[in-house]
Amino acid sequence: MLKKISIFLISLLVLSTSFSLAQELDGAEVLKRLEASRQAKSHQMLMEMELYSSSGDMRSRKLNNYRQEGEVDRSLMQFTEPADIEGTSFLLLDDQANDQEDMYLYLPALGGVRKISGSQKNGSFVGSDLTYNDISIFSGSNFSDNYRAEIISENEEIIELYLEIIDPDIDYSYGKMWVRKDLWLGEKIEYYNQQEELIKVINLSSYDEIDGNRLARKIEVKNVQKGSSTILKMLEVEFDPELDPNIFTTRYLQRQ
Protein backbone atom coordinates (compact mmCIF):
# COMPACT_ATOMS: atom_id res chain seq x y z
CA MET A 1 0.00 0.00 0.00
CA LEU A 2 2.86 2.35 0.93
CA LYS A 3 4.52 1.62 -2.43
CA LYS A 4 1.33 2.51 -4.31
CA ILE A 5 1.03 5.80 -2.38
CA SER A 6 4.68 6.65 -3.16
CA ILE A 7 4.18 5.97 -6.88
CA PHE A 8 1.01 8.08 -6.80
CA LEU A 9 2.82 10.99 -5.12
CA ILE A 10 5.72 10.79 -7.59
CA SER A 11 3.24 10.80 -10.48
CA LEU A 12 1.54 13.89 -9.05
CA LEU A 13 4.93 15.61 -8.70
CA VAL A 14 5.87 14.84 -12.33
CA LEU A 15 2.50 16.05 -13.60
CA SER A 16 2.73 19.17 -11.47
CA THR A 17 6.25 19.93 -12.75
CA SER A 18 5.19 19.38 -16.37
CA PHE A 19 2.18 21.65 -15.91
CA SER A 20 4.38 24.31 -14.30
CA LEU A 21 6.85 24.20 -17.20
CA ALA A 22 4.01 24.44 -19.70
CA GLN A 23 2.64 27.47 -17.88
CA GLU A 24 6.04 29.20 -18.06
CA LEU A 25 6.25 28.84 -21.84
CA ASP A 26 5.32 32.24 -23.28
CA GLY A 27 6.41 34.24 -26.30
CA ALA A 28 9.62 35.46 -24.66
CA GLU A 29 10.61 31.91 -23.71
CA VAL A 30 10.00 30.68 -27.27
CA LEU A 31 12.35 33.38 -28.60
CA LYS A 32 14.98 32.31 -26.04
CA ARG A 33 14.71 28.71 -27.22
CA LEU A 34 15.13 29.85 -30.81
CA GLU A 35 18.29 31.70 -29.84
CA ALA A 36 19.57 28.71 -27.83
CA SER A 37 19.40 26.46 -30.91
CA ARG A 38 22.80 27.84 -31.92
CA GLN A 39 25.50 27.94 -29.24
CA ALA A 40 28.56 28.65 -31.38
CA LYS A 41 30.35 31.96 -30.85
CA SER A 42 31.53 32.17 -34.45
CA HIS A 43 30.81 30.67 -37.85
CA GLN A 44 31.83 30.81 -41.47
CA MET A 45 29.59 29.79 -44.35
CA LEU A 46 29.75 29.45 -48.09
CA MET A 47 26.36 30.51 -49.40
CA GLU A 48 24.50 30.69 -52.68
CA MET A 49 21.90 33.37 -53.37
CA GLU A 50 19.34 32.83 -56.14
CA LEU A 51 17.33 35.83 -57.30
CA TYR A 52 14.05 35.13 -59.15
CA SER A 53 12.16 37.88 -60.96
CA SER A 54 8.36 37.91 -61.19
CA SER A 55 8.69 36.39 -64.68
CA GLY A 56 10.84 33.52 -63.36
CA ASP A 57 14.26 34.66 -64.58
CA MET A 58 17.04 33.60 -62.20
CA ARG A 59 20.43 35.05 -61.31
CA SER A 60 22.84 33.19 -59.03
CA ARG A 61 25.47 34.61 -56.68
CA LYS A 62 28.04 33.10 -54.32
CA LEU A 63 29.17 34.68 -51.07
CA ASN A 64 31.04 34.01 -47.84
CA ASN A 65 29.51 34.83 -44.47
CA TYR A 66 31.54 35.25 -41.29
CA ARG A 67 30.24 35.95 -37.78
CA GLN A 68 31.96 36.46 -34.43
CA GLU A 69 30.18 37.15 -31.15
CA GLY A 70 31.64 39.16 -28.29
CA GLU A 71 31.20 42.53 -26.61
CA VAL A 72 30.29 43.63 -30.13
CA ASP A 73 28.69 41.03 -32.41
CA ARG A 74 30.32 41.22 -35.85
CA SER A 75 29.10 39.84 -39.17
CA LEU A 76 30.64 40.10 -42.66
CA MET A 77 29.19 39.03 -46.00
CA GLN A 78 31.46 39.07 -49.08
CA PHE A 79 30.29 38.25 -52.61
CA THR A 80 32.68 36.19 -54.74
CA GLU A 81 30.61 35.40 -57.88
CA PRO A 82 29.70 36.50 -60.53
CA ALA A 83 32.32 39.02 -61.64
CA ASP A 84 29.95 42.00 -61.71
CA ILE A 85 29.32 41.76 -57.95
CA GLU A 86 32.63 40.22 -56.79
CA GLY A 87 34.10 42.10 -53.84
CA THR A 88 30.82 43.69 -52.75
CA SER A 89 30.78 43.39 -48.96
CA PHE A 90 28.39 44.06 -46.10
CA LEU A 91 29.64 44.63 -42.55
CA LEU A 92 27.43 44.60 -39.46
CA LEU A 93 28.62 45.70 -36.00
CA ASP A 94 26.06 45.20 -33.23
CA ASP A 95 27.00 46.72 -29.88
CA GLN A 96 24.09 45.53 -27.74
CA ALA A 97 25.45 46.98 -24.50
CA ASN A 98 25.23 50.49 -25.96
CA ASP A 99 22.19 49.75 -28.15
CA GLN A 100 24.10 50.67 -31.30
CA GLU A 101 23.99 48.82 -34.61
CA ASP A 102 26.20 49.98 -37.48
CA MET A 103 25.92 48.71 -41.07
CA TYR A 104 28.40 49.34 -43.88
CA LEU A 105 28.33 48.48 -47.57
CA TYR A 106 31.43 48.35 -49.77
CA LEU A 107 30.94 48.63 -53.53
CA PRO A 108 34.13 48.04 -55.56
CA ALA A 109 32.86 50.18 -58.44
CA LEU A 110 32.66 53.18 -56.12
CA GLY A 111 35.84 52.29 -54.25
CA GLY A 112 34.46 53.36 -50.91
CA VAL A 113 32.46 52.29 -47.87
CA ARG A 114 28.92 53.62 -47.41
CA LYS A 115 27.17 53.59 -44.04
CA ILE A 116 23.61 52.23 -44.05
CA SER A 117 21.44 53.99 -41.50
CA GLY A 118 17.86 54.87 -40.62
CA SER A 119 15.29 54.12 -43.31
CA GLN A 120 18.04 52.81 -45.62
CA LYS A 121 18.10 49.65 -43.51
CA ASN A 122 14.71 48.77 -45.00
CA GLY A 123 16.07 48.97 -48.54
CA SER A 124 16.81 45.98 -50.76
CA PHE A 125 20.02 44.14 -49.89
CA VAL A 126 22.03 44.09 -53.16
CA GLY A 127 18.91 43.65 -55.30
CA SER A 128 17.41 40.78 -53.31
CA ASP A 129 14.03 40.43 -51.57
CA LEU A 130 15.81 40.76 -48.22
CA THR A 131 16.29 44.11 -46.51
CA TYR A 132 19.44 45.03 -44.59
CA ASN A 133 17.41 44.53 -41.39
CA ASP A 134 16.43 41.02 -42.57
CA ILE A 135 20.08 40.18 -43.16
CA SER A 136 20.93 41.46 -39.69
CA ILE A 137 18.44 39.05 -38.11
CA PHE A 138 19.33 36.01 -40.22
CA SER A 139 23.06 36.53 -39.78
CA GLY A 140 22.67 35.71 -36.11
CA SER A 141 21.09 38.60 -34.20
CA ASN A 142 18.78 37.64 -31.37
CA PHE A 143 15.10 37.82 -32.27
CA SER A 144 14.34 39.32 -28.86
CA ASP A 145 16.41 42.40 -29.78
CA ASN A 146 13.92 43.20 -32.53
CA TYR A 147 10.60 41.62 -31.49
CA ARG A 148 8.26 41.09 -28.59
CA ALA A 149 6.43 37.79 -29.10
CA GLU A 150 3.01 36.55 -28.05
CA ILE A 151 1.73 33.00 -28.56
CA ILE A 152 -1.32 32.97 -30.87
CA SER A 153 -1.89 29.23 -31.10
CA GLU A 154 -0.13 25.98 -30.30
CA ASN A 155 -0.40 22.27 -31.06
CA GLU A 156 1.89 19.29 -30.49
CA GLU A 157 4.23 20.28 -33.33
CA ILE A 158 4.00 24.03 -33.96
CA ILE A 159 3.76 27.27 -31.98
CA GLU A 160 2.41 30.30 -33.83
CA LEU A 161 3.73 33.67 -32.62
CA TYR A 162 2.60 37.24 -33.12
CA LEU A 163 5.70 39.43 -33.50
CA GLU A 164 5.46 43.01 -32.26
CA ILE A 165 8.22 45.11 -33.80
CA ILE A 166 10.25 46.90 -31.09
CA ASP A 167 13.18 48.04 -33.26
CA PRO A 168 12.21 51.50 -34.62
CA ASP A 169 14.43 50.97 -37.68
CA ILE A 170 12.31 48.03 -38.91
CA ASP A 171 9.62 49.18 -41.33
CA TYR A 172 7.23 46.21 -40.95
CA SER A 173 4.05 46.81 -38.95
CA TYR A 174 4.10 43.33 -37.38
CA GLY A 175 4.94 39.73 -38.15
CA LYS A 176 3.92 36.15 -37.50
CA MET A 177 6.22 33.20 -36.97
CA TRP A 178 5.63 29.45 -36.91
CA VAL A 179 8.13 27.58 -34.71
CA ARG A 180 8.82 23.85 -34.77
CA LYS A 181 8.85 22.36 -31.26
CA ASP A 182 11.04 19.39 -32.15
CA LEU A 183 13.89 21.65 -33.32
CA TRP A 184 13.04 25.04 -31.80
CA LEU A 185 13.66 26.60 -35.20
CA GLY A 186 11.44 28.84 -37.26
CA GLU A 187 9.58 27.20 -40.13
CA LYS A 188 7.77 30.22 -41.58
CA ILE A 189 7.66 33.99 -41.05
CA GLU A 190 5.16 36.49 -42.45
CA TYR A 191 5.55 40.27 -42.45
CA TYR A 192 2.74 42.82 -42.80
CA ASN A 193 2.69 46.53 -43.66
CA GLN A 194 0.88 49.39 -41.94
CA GLN A 195 -2.34 48.54 -43.84
CA GLU A 196 -2.11 44.98 -42.43
CA GLU A 197 -1.41 43.61 -45.92
CA LEU A 198 0.90 40.62 -46.30
CA ILE A 199 4.10 41.78 -47.99
CA LYS A 200 6.68 39.06 -47.40
CA VAL A 201 6.72 35.32 -46.65
CA ILE A 202 9.88 33.54 -45.50
CA ASN A 203 10.03 29.72 -45.51
CA LEU A 204 12.88 27.85 -43.83
CA SER A 205 13.75 24.23 -44.62
CA SER A 206 16.55 21.65 -45.06
CA TYR A 207 17.24 21.57 -41.32
CA ASP A 208 20.60 20.35 -40.11
CA GLU A 209 22.60 20.01 -36.89
CA ILE A 210 26.35 20.56 -36.82
CA ASP A 211 28.36 20.23 -33.60
CA GLY A 212 25.20 20.78 -31.56
CA ASN A 213 24.14 23.85 -33.56
CA ARG A 214 20.83 23.66 -35.42
CA LEU A 215 20.11 25.64 -38.57
CA ALA A 216 18.00 25.80 -41.71
CA ARG A 217 20.20 25.37 -44.76
CA LYS A 218 17.59 26.88 -47.09
CA ILE A 219 15.74 30.19 -46.68
CA GLU A 220 13.18 31.20 -49.31
CA VAL A 221 11.92 34.79 -49.28
CA LYS A 222 8.84 35.69 -51.35
CA ASN A 223 7.83 39.27 -52.01
CA VAL A 224 4.06 38.84 -52.23
CA GLN A 225 3.39 42.22 -53.80
CA LYS A 226 6.19 42.21 -56.41
CA GLY A 227 6.02 38.50 -57.22
CA SER A 228 9.80 38.09 -56.94
CA SER A 229 11.69 35.73 -54.61
CA THR A 230 15.15 35.10 -53.19
CA ILE A 231 16.58 31.77 -52.04
CA LEU A 232 19.57 31.51 -49.72
CA LYS A 233 21.38 28.17 -49.50
CA MET A 234 24.06 27.34 -46.92
CA LEU A 235 26.42 25.14 -48.94
CA GLU A 236 29.27 24.78 -46.44
CA VAL A 237 29.07 25.56 -42.72
CA GLU A 238 31.70 25.58 -39.98
CA PHE A 239 30.98 26.56 -36.38
CA ASP A 240 33.49 28.06 -33.94
CA PRO A 241 36.32 28.61 -36.44
CA GLU A 242 39.24 30.88 -35.52
CA LEU A 243 38.50 34.21 -37.23
CA ASP A 244 40.76 37.23 -37.49
CA PRO A 245 38.88 40.11 -35.80
CA ASN A 246 40.51 42.54 -38.24
CA ILE A 247 38.26 41.34 -41.07
CA PHE A 248 35.32 42.98 -39.30
CA THR A 249 36.50 46.52 -40.02
CA THR A 250 35.76 49.09 -42.70
CA ARG A 251 39.50 49.35 -43.27
CA TYR A 252 39.62 45.67 -44.26
CA LEU A 253 36.73 46.18 -46.70
CA GLN A 254 38.64 48.87 -48.59
CA ARG A 255 41.67 46.63 -48.98
CA GLN A 256 39.69 44.00 -50.90
Steps between C-alpha positions, in 0.01 A plus 500: 500500500786735593666427164181589312470829693865585422450432128183711508681791668790480253252501211330809643839672535594423137163621373523812713852576372394445138199727546720766661747489210216524250363803682840673482521464122407840356609700198821622664599145595439377144735770367763393756473140382542614141816685597628201701483275192840638399770510768806571286679831553618521140428350160602514138276398212516466126161606369314518172240768431244446223299800384172430315311775319120503477533348151715213632842614378778394738839645589741314728763642735757349736613658825687433823347582837703542818370570851672551835322569828646701786456837668409610148340240272663519156378362168654526151355393166727504192383418147739294287293421186409610235762752389263798493437476876831346616647688795172659609496470879261567786625557855279497809619610846244450777594652835209381714636645824478851354196426281691592185489315169721616213472373141748563219493414131810487280451528124819441297373714212480800732818411687362607834300393804146633546325497837144364499283676755142588588243425231775369269506184711161412351636520146574201278821316587701495173188456286350213699162465674678533835548835671815592692297450820402149382865416441585628847251259658589196289873552544461418867342789691269404783132518410424650841707808408251580225168342604266447790317170449158376605372145449195497269443126477676175580473129424729202557734599216477875437476824698365803315632837621387857450810719462476858624776710346703679771793614283403846364722447194288206377231615258261203538182560700505152657584140423398142565730205553441125506750313720569127494503351851719203411785726383415839652562656160278724294314336213319802355489877553250750360539878500219755465495871414319786672178415310523144641570363151731201462820616331758228559504126575816322615515118499785313668587138421780242456569492874836378621700466822875555507701467822184555704394807300169481314428698185289516186720457195239651267315831541244601237374859503192590293399858434123457478433838343780499239483129419878459528689264733846437642643167615799474732681166522768417758736280298785464750480578872763502774428598860751650744783555250792727592426833329726802474312788669663743256275380217206664677618854428426757232874526443512132401211551256691769311803276461302237308 
